[in-house]
Amino acid sequence: MVSPDVIVIGAGAIGTSIAYQLAKAGVKVMVFERGQVGGEATGASAGMIQINPDRTTPTALSALEIESARLFPALATELLERTGLDIGYRAAPLLHVALHDSEEPGLRAHRAWQADRGVSVEWVDRSAALDLEPALNPDMRAALYYPENRQVMPRDLARGLARAAVDLGAVLREGASIDQLLTDGDRVTGVAIGGDAVHAAEVVIANGAWASAWSSTLHTPIPVRPVRGQMVALRTTGTALRNVVSSLAGYTLTKPDGSTYVGTTVEEAGYDVRPTAAGIAGLLANAWRLIPRLADATFVSAWAGLRPGTADGLPLLGRIPGWQGVTIAAGHFREGILLAPITGELMADLLARRRPRLPLDAFDPARFLSRAA
């Protein structure tokens, strides 16, 4: 087997973005995915591209979000031209609704804070909100309106990135579960899979909530944990929603394929990826409160994904301390789709020994990780 320059573990939005950027730079890349491209948290996502910081959002994360959102239009065009695949990059303005009078003061304060920081957000009263989205619950009080938000079809994003990378010479192996990392002293030298050893100068850990699987081999606890998010898909004969509609309890939106997504839970449920009766019931009840006519929609499916969470809400991007030949790009939590383009570029820069366009200090894995003796 030909040895690649870089092995990427995981073919979600993050792993395929890294592979694509490396392949564009002429690097020989091999991607291993235990399931299918975009089949885990990526495929379970709603695919919203939105900048919606609050007072708890670190400045470094906001900068990453803004730059990544800026990259999406060109990336969507590039993938369409290279592969013929439309990733569903579309306008998806957001209405964040106050359903009760008691919610209005908090929304007004949030809007003022965001506007001071350059976020494109408008306060709209009940009448204006209903003009923007006639399907809204007419009892709603007011809303914040984010006109510049976008969306993609998440699995198509990962497939487009993977296909473009393969067209540029990358090797993709789906249904390929890695047995272990290969090491030599303080260097990771490749992976073992199905009795084969595949060696590479660099290995990138990009398998999301499963990144912690390599903790034992690396003698380094990798603090990425699964956070379950349940989703529901509905089909309605009514007019598509013009906007993403959200409240404090969740959101609903119409996807480019015509289905209506309802999301999402945030649950510490370990690696349990089951959609539950209670979770689905809660999502549907909130959907009906936001958009009453969805009570008559056809139930299509329900699913859950495991988001990769970290203790401080920031991803791990960079080299694992105490080791050579291994980097990590994981822990993006609910922003893996939004942050995929910039993560791919920054990790490609890091692996090519180029100065990244944005500082990575806040995302340095060393803030959590230290190699055990």
CSV table of C-alpha atoms in Angstrom, one decimal:
chain,number,residue,atom,x,y,z
A,1,MET,CA,0.0,0.0,0.0
A,2,VAL,CA,1.3,3.4,-1.0
A,3,SER,CA,2.1,5.6,2.1
A,4,PRO,CA,0.4,8.9,2.1
A,5,ASP,CA,1.9,12.1,3.5
A,6,VAL,CA,-1.1,12.7,5.8
A,7,ILE,CA,-3.7,10.3,7.2
A,8,VAL,CA,-7.0,11.9,8.3
A,9,ILE,CA,-9.2,10.0,10.7
A,10,GLY,CA,-12.8,10.9,10.2
A,11,ALA,CA,-14.8,12.0,7.1
A,12,GLY,CA,-17.3,14.4,8.6
A,13,ALA,CA,-17.3,18.1,7.6
A,14,ILE,CA,-14.1,18.7,9.5
A,15,GLY,CA,-12.1,15.7,8.2
A,16,THR,CA,-13.2,16.2,4.6
A,17,SER,CA,-12.5,19.9,4.7
A,18,ILE,CA,-8.9,19.2,5.9
A,19,ALA,CA,-8.4,16.5,3.3
A,20,TYR,CA,-9.6,18.8,0.5
A,21,GLN,CA,-7.4,21.7,1.5
A,22,LEU,CA,-4.4,19.4,1.8
A,23,ALA,CA,-5.1,17.8,-1.6
A,24,LYS,CA,-5.4,21.2,-3.2
A,25,ALA,CA,-1.9,21.9,-1.9
A,26,GLY,CA,-0.6,18.8,-3.6
A,27,VAL,CA,-0.3,16.7,-0.4
A,28,LYS,CA,-0.9,13.0,-0.6
A,29,VAL,CA,-3.9,12.3,1.7
A,30,MET,CA,-5.7,9.2,2.8
A,31,VAL,CA,-9.0,9.5,4.7
A,32,PHE,CA,-10.4,6.7,6.9
A,33,GLU,CA,-14.0,6.7,7.9
A,34,ARG,CA,-15.5,3.9,9.9
A,35,GLY,CA,-19.0,4.5,8.4
A,36,GLN,CA,-19.9,6.7,5.5
A,37,VAL,CA,-18.9,10.3,4.6
A,38,GLY,CA,-20.9,12.7,6.7
A,39,GLY,CA,-22.7,9.8,8.4
A,40,GLU,CA,-22.3,10.9,12.0
A,41,ALA,CA,-22.8,14.3,13.6
A,42,THR,CA,-22.4,16.0,10.2
A,43,GLY,CA,-25.3,14.2,8.7
A,44,ALA,CA,-27.4,14.8,11.8
A,45,SER,CA,-26.9,18.5,11.7
A,46,ALA,CA,-29.4,21.2,10.6
A,47,GLY,CA,-26.6,22.8,8.6
A,48,MET,CA,-27.2,26.4,9.6
A,49,ILE,CA,-24.5,29.0,8.8
A,50,GLN,CA,-25.2,31.7,11.4
A,51,ILE,CA,-23.2,34.2,13.4
A,52,ASN,CA,-25.1,34.6,16.7
A,53,PRO,CA,-22.6,35.3,19.5
A,54,ASP,CA,-23.6,36.2,23.1
A,55,ARG,CA,-21.7,37.5,26.1
A,56,THR,CA,-20.2,34.1,26.7
A,57,THR,CA,-18.7,33.7,23.2
A,58,PRO,CA,-14.9,34.0,23.3
A,59,THR,CA,-13.5,36.6,20.9
A,60,ALA,CA,-11.3,34.1,19.3
A,61,LEU,CA,-14.3,31.8,18.5
A,62,SER,CA,-16.2,34.8,17.0
A,63,ALA,CA,-13.3,35.6,14.7
A,64,LEU,CA,-13.2,32.0,13.6
A,65,GLU,CA,-16.9,31.9,12.9
A,66,ILE,CA,-16.9,35.2,10.9
A,67,GLU,CA,-14.0,34.1,8.7
A,68,SER,CA,-15.4,30.7,8.1
A,69,ALA,CA,-18.9,32.1,7.1
A,70,ARG,CA,-17.1,34.4,4.7
A,71,LEU,CA,-15.4,31.4,3.0
A,72,PHE,CA,-18.7,29.6,2.3
A,73,PRO,CA,-19.9,31.3,-0.9
A,74,ALA,CA,-16.6,30.7,-2.8
A,75,LEU,CA,-16.4,27.1,-1.4
A,76,ALA,CA,-19.9,26.3,-2.6
A,77,THR,CA,-19.1,27.6,-6.1
A,78,GLU,CA,-15.8,25.8,-6.1
A,79,LEU,CA,-17.3,22.4,-5.1
A,80,LEU,CA,-20.1,22.8,-7.7
A,81,GLU,CA,-17.6,23.5,-10.4
A,82,ARG,CA,-15.2,20.7,-9.4
A,83,THR,CA,-17.8,18.0,-8.6
A,84,GLY,CA,-21.2,19.1,-10.0
A,85,LEU,CA,-22.6,18.7,-6.4
A,86,ASP,CA,-24.8,21.5,-5.1
A,87,ILE,CA,-24.2,21.6,-1.3
A,88,GLY,CA,-27.4,23.6,-0.8
A,89,TYR,CA,-25.9,26.9,0.2
A,90,ARG,CA,-28.9,29.1,0.4
A,91,ALA,CA,-30.2,32.2,2.2
A,92,ALA,CA,-31.8,31.2,5.6
A,93,PRO,CA,-32.7,34.4,7.5
A,94,LEU,CA,-33.5,33.7,11.1
A,95,LEU,CA,-36.3,35.0,13.2
A,96,HIS,CA,-35.7,34.4,17.0
A,97,VAL,CA,-39.1,34.8,18.5
A,98,ALA,CA,-40.3,36.0,21.9
A,99,LEU,CA,-43.5,34.0,22.6
A,100,HIS,CA,-44.2,35.7,25.9
A,101,ASP,CA,-43.9,39.3,27.2
A,102,SER,CA,-41.4,38.2,29.8
A,103,GLU,CA,-38.9,37.2,27.1
A,104,GLU,CA,-38.8,40.7,25.4
A,105,PRO,CA,-36.4,42.5,27.8
A,106,GLY,CA,-33.7,39.7,27.4
A,107,LEU,CA,-34.1,39.8,23.6
A,108,ARG,CA,-33.8,43.6,23.5
A,109,ALA,CA,-30.6,43.5,25.6
A,110,HIS,CA,-29.2,40.7,23.4
A,111,ARG,CA,-29.9,42.7,20.3
A,112,ALA,CA,-28.2,45.8,21.6
A,113,TRP,CA,-25.2,43.9,22.6
A,114,GLN,CA,-24.9,42.1,19.2
A,115,ALA,CA,-25.5,45.3,17.2
A,116,ASP,CA,-22.7,47.0,19.2
A,117,ARG,CA,-20.4,44.2,17.9
A,118,GLY,CA,-21.3,44.5,14.3
A,119,VAL,CA,-23.9,41.6,14.1
A,120,SER,CA,-26.5,42.2,11.4
A,121,VAL,CA,-29.6,42.0,13.6
A,122,GLU,CA,-32.9,43.9,13.7
A,123,TRP,CA,-35.7,44.2,16.2
A,124,VAL,CA,-39.1,43.5,14.6
A,125,ASP,CA,-42.5,43.8,16.3
A,126,ARG,CA,-45.3,41.3,16.0
A,127,SER,CA,-46.8,42.8,12.8
A,128,ALA,CA,-43.4,43.0,11.0
A,129,ALA,CA,-42.5,39.4,12.1
A,130,LEU,CA,-45.8,38.1,10.7
A,131,ASP,CA,-45.1,39.9,7.4
A,132,LEU,CA,-41.7,38.2,7.2
A,133,GLU,CA,-43.1,34.8,8.2
A,134,PRO,CA,-46.9,34.5,7.9
A,135,ALA,CA,-46.8,30.9,9.3
A,136,LEU,CA,-45.7,32.2,12.7
A,137,ASN,CA,-47.9,31.8,15.8
A,138,PRO,CA,-49.9,35.0,15.8
A,139,ASP,CA,-49.7,35.2,19.6
A,140,MET,CA,-45.9,35.8,19.4
A,141,ARG,CA,-44.8,39.2,20.8
A,142,ALA,CA,-41.7,40.3,18.8
A,143,ALA,CA,-38.5,38.8,17.3
A,144,LEU,CA,-34.9,39.4,16.4
A,145,TYR,CA,-34.3,39.2,12.7
A,146,TYR,CA,-31.0,38.0,11.3
A,147,PRO,CA,-31.2,38.7,7.5
A,148,GLU,CA,-27.8,37.5,6.5
A,149,ASN,CA,-27.8,33.9,7.8
A,150,ARG,CA,-27.4,31.0,5.4
A,151,GLN,CA,-27.7,27.2,5.4
A,152,VAL,CA,-26.3,24.1,3.6
A,153,MET,CA,-27.2,20.4,3.3
A,154,PRO,CA,-24.6,19.1,5.7
A,155,ARG,CA,-24.0,15.6,4.3
A,156,ASP,CA,-23.8,17.1,0.8
A,157,LEU,CA,-21.1,19.5,2.1
A,158,ALA,CA,-19.0,16.6,3.4
A,159,ARG,CA,-19.6,14.5,0.2
A,160,GLY,CA,-18.7,17.5,-2.0
A,161,LEU,CA,-15.5,18.1,-0.1
A,162,ALA,CA,-14.6,14.3,-0.1
A,163,ARG,CA,-15.3,14.0,-3.9
A,164,ALA,CA,-13.2,17.1,-4.6
A,165,ALA,CA,-10.4,15.8,-2.5
A,166,VAL,CA,-10.5,12.4,-4.3
A,167,ASP,CA,-10.5,14.1,-7.7
A,168,LEU,CA,-7.3,15.8,-6.6
A,169,GLY,CA,-5.7,12.5,-5.7
A,170,ALA,CA,-6.8,11.8,-2.1
A,171,VAL,CA,-7.7,8.3,-1.2
A,172,LEU,CA,-11.0,7.8,0.7
A,173,ARG,CA,-11.8,4.5,2.6
A,174,GLU,CA,-15.3,4.3,3.9
A,175,GLY,CA,-16.3,1.5,6.2
A,176,ALA,CA,-12.7,1.4,7.5
A,177,SER,CA,-12.5,1.3,11.3
A,178,ILE,CA,-8.9,2.0,12.5
A,179,ASP,CA,-7.7,-0.6,15.0
A,180,GLN,CA,-4.9,1.5,16.5
A,181,LEU,CA,-2.4,4.3,16.1
A,182,LEU,CA,1.1,3.2,15.3
A,183,THR,CA,3.8,4.8,17.4
A,184,ASP,CA,7.6,4.8,17.5
A,185,GLY,CA,8.9,6.5,20.7
A,186,ASP,CA,7.3,9.9,20.8
A,187,ARG,CA,6.2,9.9,17.2
A,188,VAL,CA,2.9,8.7,15.6
A,189,THR,CA,3.9,6.9,12.4
A,190,GLY,CA,0.5,5.8,11.0
A,191,VAL,CA,-2.5,3.5,11.7
A,192,ALA,CA,-3.2,-0.2,11.8
A,193,ILE,CA,-6.4,-1.4,10.1
A,194,GLY,CA,-7.5,-4.9,9.4
A,195,GLY,CA,-4.1,-6.3,9.7
A,196,ASP,CA,-2.5,-3.7,7.4
A,197,ALA,CA,-0.2,-0.9,8.6
A,198,VAL,CA,-0.5,2.4,6.8
A,199,HIS,CA,2.4,4.8,7.5
A,200,ALA,CA,2.3,8.6,7.1
A,201,ALA,CA,4.4,11.6,8.2
A,202,GLU,CA,1.3,13.1,9.9
A,203,VAL,CA,-1.9,11.7,11.3
A,204,VAL,CA,-4.9,14.1,11.9
A,205,ILE,CA,-7.5,13.1,14.5
A,206,ALA,CA,-10.8,14.5,13.2
A,207,ASN,CA,-13.4,11.9,14.3
A,208,GLY,CA,-15.4,14.2,16.4
A,209,ALA,CA,-17.0,12.8,19.5
A,210,TRP,CA,-14.9,9.7,19.1
A,211,ALA,CA,-11.5,11.5,19.3
A,212,SER,CA,-11.1,10.4,22.9
A,213,ALA,CA,-10.6,6.8,21.6
A,214,TRP,CA,-7.0,7.6,21.1
A,215,SER,CA,-6.3,8.7,24.7
A,216,SER,CA,-4.9,5.4,25.8
A,217,THR,CA,-2.4,5.0,22.9
A,218,LEU,CA,-1.2,8.6,23.3
A,219,HIS,CA,-1.1,8.4,27.1
A,220,THR,CA,-3.0,11.7,26.9
A,221,PRO,CA,-6.7,12.0,28.0
A,222,ILE,CA,-8.4,13.8,25.1
A,223,PRO,CA,-11.4,15.6,26.7
A,224,VAL,CA,-13.9,15.5,23.9
A,225,ARG,CA,-17.3,14.1,24.9
A,226,PRO,CA,-20.5,13.2,23.0
A,227,VAL,CA,-23.5,15.6,23.5
A,228,ARG,CA,-26.6,14.1,21.9
A,229,GLY,CA,-28.8,16.3,19.7
A,230,GLN,CA,-32.1,14.9,18.5
A,231,MET,CA,-33.8,16.1,15.3
A,232,VAL,CA,-37.1,15.5,13.5
A,233,ALA,CA,-38.0,15.8,9.8
A,234,LEU,CA,-41.5,16.7,8.7
A,235,ARG,CA,-43.2,17.0,5.3
A,236,THR,CA,-45.9,19.6,4.8
A,237,THR,CA,-48.1,20.5,1.8
A,238,GLY,CA,-48.1,24.1,2.9
A,239,THR,CA,-45.8,26.8,1.7
A,240,ALA,CA,-42.2,26.4,2.8
A,241,LEU,CA,-41.0,28.5,5.7
A,242,ARG,CA,-39.3,31.7,4.5
A,243,ASN,CA,-37.0,31.8,7.5
A,244,VAL,CA,-35.5,29.7,10.2
A,245,VAL,CA,-37.7,30.3,13.2
A,246,SER,CA,-36.3,29.8,16.7
A,247,SER,CA,-37.2,30.3,20.3
A,248,LEU,CA,-35.4,29.5,23.6
A,249,ALA,CA,-36.7,26.0,23.2
A,250,GLY,CA,-35.6,25.1,19.7
A,251,TYR,CA,-36.0,25.9,16.0
A,252,THR,CA,-37.6,24.8,12.8
A,253,LEU,CA,-36.5,25.5,9.1
A,254,THR,CA,-37.3,24.3,5.6
A,255,LYS,CA,-34.3,22.6,3.9
A,256,PRO,CA,-33.5,22.9,0.2
A,257,ASP,CA,-35.0,19.5,-0.4
A,258,GLY,CA,-38.4,20.7,0.8
A,259,SER,CA,-38.4,18.9,4.2
A,260,THR,CA,-38.9,20.8,7.4
A,261,TYR,CA,-36.4,20.1,10.2
A,262,VAL,CA,-37.2,20.6,13.9
A,263,GLY,CA,-34.4,20.7,16.4
A,264,THR,CA,-32.7,20.2,18.7
A,265,THR,CA,-32.0,18.7,22.1
A,266,VAL,CA,-28.7,19.1,24.0
A,267,GLU,CA,-28.3,16.0,26.2
A,268,GLU,CA,-25.4,14.4,28.1
A,269,ALA,CA,-26.3,10.9,27.2
A,270,GLY,CA,-22.9,9.4,26.5
A,271,TYR,CA,-22.7,7.5,23.2
A,272,ASP,CA,-26.4,6.7,23.1
A,273,VAL,CA,-27.4,7.8,19.7
A,274,ARG,CA,-31.1,6.9,20.0
A,275,PRO,CA,-33.9,9.4,19.3
A,276,THR,CA,-36.2,9.1,22.3
A,277,ALA,CA,-40.0,9.5,22.7
A,278,ALA,CA,-39.5,12.3,25.3
A,279,GLY,CA,-37.0,14.1,23.1
A,280,ILE,CA,-39.2,13.9,20.0
A,281,ALA,CA,-42.3,15.0,21.9
A,282,GLY,CA,-40.6,18.0,23.2
A,283,LEU,CA,-39.3,19.1,19.8
A,284,LEU,CA,-42.7,18.7,18.2
A,285,ALA,CA,-44.5,20.6,20.9
A,286,ASN,CA,-42.1,23.5,20.4
A,287,ALA,CA,-42.5,23.3,16.7
A,288,TRP,CA,-46.3,23.6,17.0
A,289,ARG,CA,-45.9,26.6,19.4
A,290,LEU,CA,-43.8,28.4,16.8
A,291,ILE,CA,-45.6,27.3,13.6
A,292,PRO,CA,-49.1,26.1,14.5
A,293,ARG,CA,-49.8,24.5,11.0
A,294,LEU,CA,-46.9,22.0,11.6
A,295,ALA,CA,-49.3,20.1,13.8
A,296,ASP,CA,-50.8,18.8,10.6
A,297,ALA,CA,-47.5,18.0,9.0
A,298,THR,CA,-46.5,14.4,8.0
A,299,PHE,CA,-43.9,12.9,10.3
A,300,VAL,CA,-41.0,11.6,8.2
A,301,SER,CA,-38.2,10.6,10.5
A,302,ALA,CA,-36.3,11.3,13.7
A,303,TRP,CA,-32.6,10.9,14.4
A,304,ALA,CA,-29.8,11.9,16.8
A,305,GLY,CA,-26.2,12.9,16.4
A,306,LEU,CA,-23.4,13.1,18.9
A,307,ARG,CA,-21.8,16.5,18.9
A,308,PRO,CA,-18.2,16.7,20.1
A,309,GLY,CA,-18.1,18.9,23.2
A,310,THR,CA,-15.3,20.3,25.2
A,311,ALA,CA,-15.2,21.7,28.8
A,312,ASP,CA,-14.7,25.3,27.5
A,313,GLY,CA,-16.8,25.1,24.4
A,314,LEU,CA,-13.8,25.7,22.1
A,315,PRO,CA,-12.4,23.1,19.6
A,316,LEU,CA,-9.0,21.5,19.9
A,317,LEU,CA,-7.0,22.6,16.9
A,318,GLY,CA,-3.3,21.8,16.8
A,319,ARG,CA,-0.5,19.4,17.8
A,320,ILE,CA,-0.9,17.0,20.7
A,321,PRO,CA,1.7,17.9,23.3
A,322,GLY,CA,4.5,15.4,23.8
A,323,TRP,CA,4.0,13.8,20.4
A,324,GLN,CA,5.3,14.3,16.9
A,325,GLY,CA,3.4,13.5,13.8
A,326,VAL,CA,-0.1,13.9,15.2
A,327,THR,CA,-2.6,16.8,15.3
A,328,ILE,CA,-6.2,17.1,16.3
A,329,ALA,CA,-9.2,19.0,14.9
A,330,ALA,CA,-12.1,18.1,17.1
A,331,GLY,CA,-14.5,19.5,19.7
A,332,HIS,CA,-16.5,21.8,17.5
A,333,PHE,CA,-19.7,21.0,19.4
A,334,ARG,CA,-22.6,22.6,17.5
A,335,GLU,CA,-20.5,24.5,15.0
A,336,GLY,CA,-18.8,21.8,13.0
A,337,ILE,CA,-20.6,22.8,9.8
A,338,LEU,CA,-20.0,26.5,10.2
A,339,LEU,CA,-16.4,26.1,11.1
A,340,ALA,CA,-15.5,23.4,8.5
A,341,PRO,CA,-14.1,25.8,5.9
A,342,ILE,CA,-11.7,27.7,8.2
A,343,THR,CA,-10.7,24.6,10.1
A,344,GLY,CA,-9.7,22.9,6.8
A,345,GLU,CA,-7.5,25.9,5.8
A,346,LEU,CA,-6.0,26.4,9.3
A,347,MET,CA,-5.0,22.7,9.7
A,348,ALA,CA,-3.6,22.6,6.2
A,349,ASP,CA,-1.5,25.6,7.0
A,350,LEU,CA,-0.3,24.0,10.2
A,351,LEU,CA,0.6,20.8,8.6
A,352,ALA,CA,2.4,22.6,5.7
A,353,ARG,CA,4.4,24.6,8.3
A,354,ARG,CA,2.7,27.8,7.0
A,355,ARG,CA,1.6,30.6,9.3
A,356,PRO,CA,-2.1,30.2,9.9
A,357,ARG,CA,-4.2,33.2,8.8
A,358,LEU,CA,-5.8,33.4,12.3
A,359,PRO,CA,-4.1,32.8,15.6
A,360,LEU,CA,-4.7,29.3,17.1
A,361,ASP,CA,-3.6,30.0,20.7
A,362,ALA,CA,-7.1,29.9,22.1
A,363,PHE,CA,-7.7,26.4,20.5
A,364,ASP,CA,-4.3,24.9,21.4
A,365,PRO,CA,-4.9,21.3,22.7
A,366,ALA,CA,-2.1,22.0,25.3
A,367,ARG,CA,-4.7,23.9,27.3
A,368,PHE,CA,-6.2,20.6,28.3
A,369,LEU,CA,-3.7,18.0,27.3
A,370,SER,CA,-0.4,16.8,28.7
A,371,ARG,CA,1.3,13.5,28.1
A,372,ALA,CA,1.3,11.2,31.0
A,373,ALA,CA,4.7,9.6,32.0
